[in-house]
Amino acid sequence: MRRDTFLFDLDGTLLDTLDDLTAATNAALRAYGCPPRTKEEVQGFVGNGIRLLLTRAAPGGEDNPHFSEIYDFFKTYYAVHCFDNTKPYPGIPEMLAGLKDRGCLVGVVSNKADFAVQELVSRFFPGLADGAAGEDEEGGVRKKPAPDLVYSVLKRLGSDPSRAVYVGDSEVDVQTAVNASLPCLSVTWGFKTREFLLSHGATALVSSPAEILRAAEEERGEG
C-alpha cells in the first residue's frame, strides 16, 4: 500500500512561531517578577507543550510559587497574540497544496494547545489540512512522543499507520514517529539543527518543502 497520508508537526515544521512563543513566555514571566528568556533559550524549551515550556522557562519550574498564574497568563496572552509575527516557512503553503493536488491526505499533529492549533491552521492553511489536533491531556490524550495524537488524527482522516508519513523538526517528532510505527521525514529549517537531529535518531532529512513533494511522488510511482 502506498503512503498517501502526510502528518505534520506545526511549530518549526509548518510555521515559524518562535517570536510569538518568546513574546508570550516573557510577558507571562514579567507579569510575576521573573527574568525574561532569550529567543534562543525559548527555542530550546519548545516541543513538549506549553506546560513543559514554562517549567523550563520559569525560575524553579513548577515549584515556582506563581507557576499556575504564569501558565494561565501565557495561555490567555498567546490566544490573543499567536498571529502577531507567526508565518509559514517559505514554500509550505505551496507544498501542502501540491500534496492535496496529488490526492494525499494532510493532517497536523502538535503539542501546542489545541485552541491555538485550530486557530493557526485555519488562518494560515485554509482548505489545506484535512484534520488537526493539539494537546488535550485533560481529555486523556497523551502528548507526543506518545502516539495518541497521531492515531487520533489518522482516525479523523480515515487513514491508518500503514498509509502515513510523519514530518517534524525535533527529537520529539522522531520519537513520535517511532512510537506510532511511521517513517519520519525530519526537516532542517525548523527549531533544531541537522546535527542535533542526526544525533537524536533522525534517518531521513529534508532541506526544502519541495523534497516532501518529491517523496509523495515517489510513493505514487511518479519519481
mmCIF file of C-alpha atoms in Angstrom, residues 26-179:
data_model
loop_
_atom_site.group_PDB
_atom_site.id
_atom_site.type_symbol
_atom_site.label_atom_id
_atom_site.label_comp_id
_atom_site.label_asym_id
_atom_site.label_seq_id
_atom_site.Cartn_x
_atom_site.Cartn_y
_atom_site.Cartn_z
ATOM 1 C CA ASN A 26 8.329 36.704 28.541
ATOM 2 C CA ALA A 27 5.027 38.510 29.059
ATOM 3 C CA ALA A 28 3.990 35.771 31.481
ATOM 4 C CA LEU A 29 7.336 35.733 33.266
ATOM 5 C CA ARG A 30 7.495 39.514 33.643
ATOM 6 C CA ALA A 31 3.935 39.637 34.984
ATOM 7 C CA TYR A 32 5.114 37.630 38.000
ATOM 8 C CA GLY A 33 8.534 39.190 38.531
ATOM 9 C CA CYS A 34 10.600 36.603 36.692
ATOM 10 C CA PRO A 35 13.515 37.451 34.389
ATOM 11 C CA PRO A 36 12.854 37.140 30.645
ATOM 12 C CA ARG A 37 14.306 34.443 28.423
ATOM 13 C CA THR A 38 16.136 34.924 25.158
ATOM 14 C CA LYS A 39 14.717 33.730 21.864
ATOM 15 C CA GLU A 40 17.472 31.119 21.707
ATOM 16 C CA GLU A 41 16.535 29.813 25.151
ATOM 17 C CA VAL A 42 12.865 29.539 24.237
ATOM 18 C CA GLN A 43 13.835 27.745 21.039
ATOM 19 C CA GLY A 44 15.480 25.085 23.185
ATOM 20 C CA PHE A 45 12.472 24.838 25.512
ATOM 21 C CA VAL A 46 9.725 24.173 22.951
ATOM 22 C CA GLY A 47 8.473 20.866 21.602
ATOM 23 C CA ASN A 48 6.768 19.279 24.587
ATOM 24 C CA GLY A 49 3.773 21.560 25.106
ATOM 25 C CA ILE A 50 3.099 24.777 26.992
ATOM 26 C CA ARG A 51 3.437 23.380 30.490
ATOM 27 C CA LEU A 52 6.919 21.996 29.949
ATOM 28 C CA LEU A 53 7.953 25.159 28.071
ATOM 29 C CA LEU A 54 7.065 27.212 31.129
ATOM 30 C CA THR A 55 8.536 24.657 33.535
ATOM 31 C CA ARG A 56 11.825 25.180 31.729
ATOM 32 C CA ALA A 57 11.444 28.952 31.484
ATOM 33 C CA ALA A 58 10.247 29.889 34.977
ATOM 34 C CA PRO A 59 12.747 30.014 37.869
ATOM 35 C CA GLY A 60 12.119 26.904 39.945
ATOM 36 C CA GLY A 61 9.882 25.385 37.317
ATOM 37 C CA GLU A 62 6.625 24.007 38.691
ATOM 38 C CA ASP A 63 7.877 24.732 42.202
ATOM 39 C CA ASN A 64 7.731 28.452 41.444
ATOM 40 C CA PRO A 65 5.020 29.847 43.766
ATOM 41 C CA HIS A 66 3.398 31.653 40.821
ATOM 42 C CA PHE A 67 3.674 28.814 38.307
ATOM 43 C CA SER A 68 -0.092 28.319 37.919
ATOM 44 C CA GLU A 69 -0.589 32.035 37.338
ATOM 45 C CA ILE A 70 2.297 32.150 34.838
ATOM 46 C CA TYR A 71 0.774 29.201 32.970
ATOM 47 C CA ASP A 72 -2.696 30.775 32.835
ATOM 48 C CA PHE A 73 -1.266 34.164 31.823
ATOM 49 C CA PHE A 74 0.660 32.576 28.956
ATOM 50 C CA LYS A 75 -2.444 30.832 27.601
ATOM 51 C CA THR A 76 -4.540 33.998 27.765
ATOM 52 C CA TYR A 77 -1.823 36.159 26.199
ATOM 53 C CA TYR A 78 -0.928 33.682 23.482
ATOM 54 C CA ALA A 79 -4.561 33.213 22.469
ATOM 55 C CA VAL A 80 -4.647 36.914 21.549
ATOM 56 C CA HIS A 81 -1.117 37.288 20.168
ATOM 57 C CA CYS A 82 -0.355 33.973 18.411
ATOM 58 C CA PHE A 83 -0.724 35.679 14.996
ATOM 59 C CA ASP A 84 1.452 38.742 15.659
ATOM 60 C CA ASN A 85 4.650 37.521 13.990
ATOM 61 C CA THR A 86 3.942 33.892 13.127
ATOM 62 C CA LYS A 87 4.181 32.915 9.472
ATOM 63 C CA PRO A 88 4.561 29.809 7.307
ATOM 64 C CA TYR A 89 8.059 28.847 6.297
ATOM 65 C CA PRO A 90 8.763 29.608 2.616
ATOM 66 C CA GLY A 91 7.175 27.104 0.267
ATOM 67 C CA ILE A 92 4.956 25.454 2.878
ATOM 68 C CA PRO A 93 1.506 26.518 1.552
ATOM 69 C CA GLU A 94 2.550 25.531 -1.963
ATOM 70 C CA MET A 95 3.804 22.158 -0.734
ATOM 71 C CA LEU A 96 0.556 21.428 1.110
ATOM 72 C CA ALA A 97 -1.463 22.419 -1.946
ATOM 73 C CA GLY A 98 0.745 20.141 -4.035
ATOM 74 C CA LEU A 99 0.059 17.214 -1.722
ATOM 75 C CA LYS A 100 -3.669 17.853 -1.993
ATOM 76 C CA ASP A 101 -3.391 18.057 -5.782
ATOM 77 C CA ARG A 102 -1.739 14.645 -5.732
ATOM 78 C CA GLY A 103 -4.650 13.145 -3.817
ATOM 79 C CA CYS A 104 -2.875 12.975 -0.471
ATOM 80 C CA LEU A 105 -4.456 13.475 2.930
ATOM 81 C CA VAL A 106 -2.874 16.136 5.156
ATOM 82 C CA GLY A 107 -3.017 16.218 8.948
ATOM 83 C CA VAL A 108 -1.428 18.347 11.679
ATOM 84 C CA VAL A 109 -0.289 16.842 14.980
ATOM 85 C CA SER A 110 1.046 19.265 17.606
ATOM 86 C CA ASN A 111 1.859 19.502 21.304
ATOM 87 C CA LYS A 112 0.666 23.119 21.148
ATOM 88 C CA ALA A 113 -2.640 23.777 22.926
ATOM 89 C CA ASP A 114 -5.488 22.605 20.718
ATOM 90 C CA PHE A 115 -7.206 26.011 20.617
ATOM 91 C CA ALA A 116 -4.067 27.554 19.125
ATOM 92 C CA VAL A 117 -3.567 24.681 16.666
ATOM 93 C CA GLN A 118 -7.081 25.080 15.294
ATOM 94 C CA GLU A 119 -6.746 28.873 15.027
ATOM 95 C CA LEU A 120 -3.366 28.791 13.321
ATOM 96 C CA VAL A 121 -4.214 26.011 10.878
ATOM 97 C CA SER A 122 -7.498 27.624 9.858
ATOM 98 C CA ARG A 123 -5.870 31.025 9.369
ATOM 99 C CA PHE A 124 -2.699 30.042 7.546
ATOM 100 C CA PHE A 125 -3.745 26.862 5.735
ATOM 101 C CA PRO A 126 -7.457 27.151 4.888
ATOM 102 C CA GLY A 127 -8.609 24.127 2.938
ATOM 103 C CA LEU A 128 -5.174 22.507 3.061
ATOM 104 C CA ALA A 129 -5.474 20.349 6.204
ATOM 105 C CA ASP A 130 -7.979 17.520 6.465
ATOM 106 C CA GLY A 131 -7.632 17.291 10.238
ATOM 107 C CA ALA A 132 -5.598 18.779 13.079
ATOM 108 C CA ALA A 133 -5.158 18.061 16.769
ATOM 109 C CA GLY A 134 -3.287 19.752 19.582
ATOM 110 C CA GLU A 135 -2.592 18.966 23.208
ATOM 111 C CA ASP A 136 -5.593 17.510 25.085
ATOM 112 C CA GLU A 137 -4.187 15.704 28.115
ATOM 113 C CA GLU A 138 -7.223 16.734 30.156
ATOM 114 C CA GLY A 139 -9.233 14.696 27.646
ATOM 115 C CA GLY A 140 -6.983 11.686 28.187
ATOM 116 C CA VAL A 141 -4.901 12.103 25.016
ATOM 117 C CA ARG A 142 -1.188 11.951 25.784
ATOM 118 C CA LYS A 143 1.209 14.451 24.221
ATOM 119 C CA LYS A 144 3.867 13.495 21.714
ATOM 120 C CA PRO A 145 6.072 11.455 21.735
ATOM 121 C CA ALA A 146 3.201 9.190 22.733
ATOM 122 C CA PRO A 147 1.377 8.116 19.551
ATOM 123 C CA ASP A 148 -2.099 9.126 20.778
ATOM 124 C CA LEU A 149 -2.410 12.372 18.798
ATOM 125 C CA VAL A 150 -1.143 10.675 15.656
ATOM 126 C CA TYR A 151 -3.722 7.925 15.946
ATOM 127 C CA SER A 152 -6.445 10.469 16.723
ATOM 128 C CA VAL A 153 -5.749 12.428 13.540
ATOM 129 C CA LEU A 154 -5.414 9.283 11.437
ATOM 130 C CA LYS A 155 -8.850 8.217 12.661
ATOM 131 C CA ARG A 156 -10.305 11.601 11.681
ATOM 132 C CA LEU A 157 -8.760 11.245 8.239
ATOM 133 C CA GLY A 158 -9.999 7.687 7.760
ATOM 134 C CA SER A 159 -6.400 6.548 7.301
ATOM 135 C CA ASP A 160 -4.018 4.267 9.227
ATOM 136 C CA PRO A 161 -0.296 3.985 10.016
ATOM 137 C CA SER A 162 0.440 1.781 7.015
ATOM 138 C CA ARG A 163 -0.522 4.718 4.755
ATOM 139 C CA ALA A 164 1.128 7.550 6.689
ATOM 140 C CA VAL A 165 4.374 9.521 6.797
ATOM 141 C CA TYR A 166 5.253 11.795 9.705
ATOM 142 C CA VAL A 167 7.078 15.114 9.173
ATOM 143 C CA GLY A 168 8.645 17.107 12.004
ATOM 144 C CA ASP A 169 11.591 19.207 13.123
ATOM 145 C CA SER A 170 12.622 17.826 16.514
ATOM 146 C CA GLU A 171 13.744 14.810 18.501
ATOM 147 C CA VAL A 172 10.206 14.624 19.894
ATOM 148 C CA ASP A 173 8.933 14.146 16.355
ATOM 149 C CA VAL A 174 11.491 11.441 15.603
ATOM 150 C CA GLN A 175 10.405 9.517 18.696
ATOM 151 C CA THR A 176 6.717 10.123 17.953
ATOM 152 C CA ALA A 177 7.138 8.519 14.551
ATOM 153 C CA VAL A 178 8.915 5.547 16.105
ATOM 154 C CA ASN A 179 6.166 5.124 18.710
#
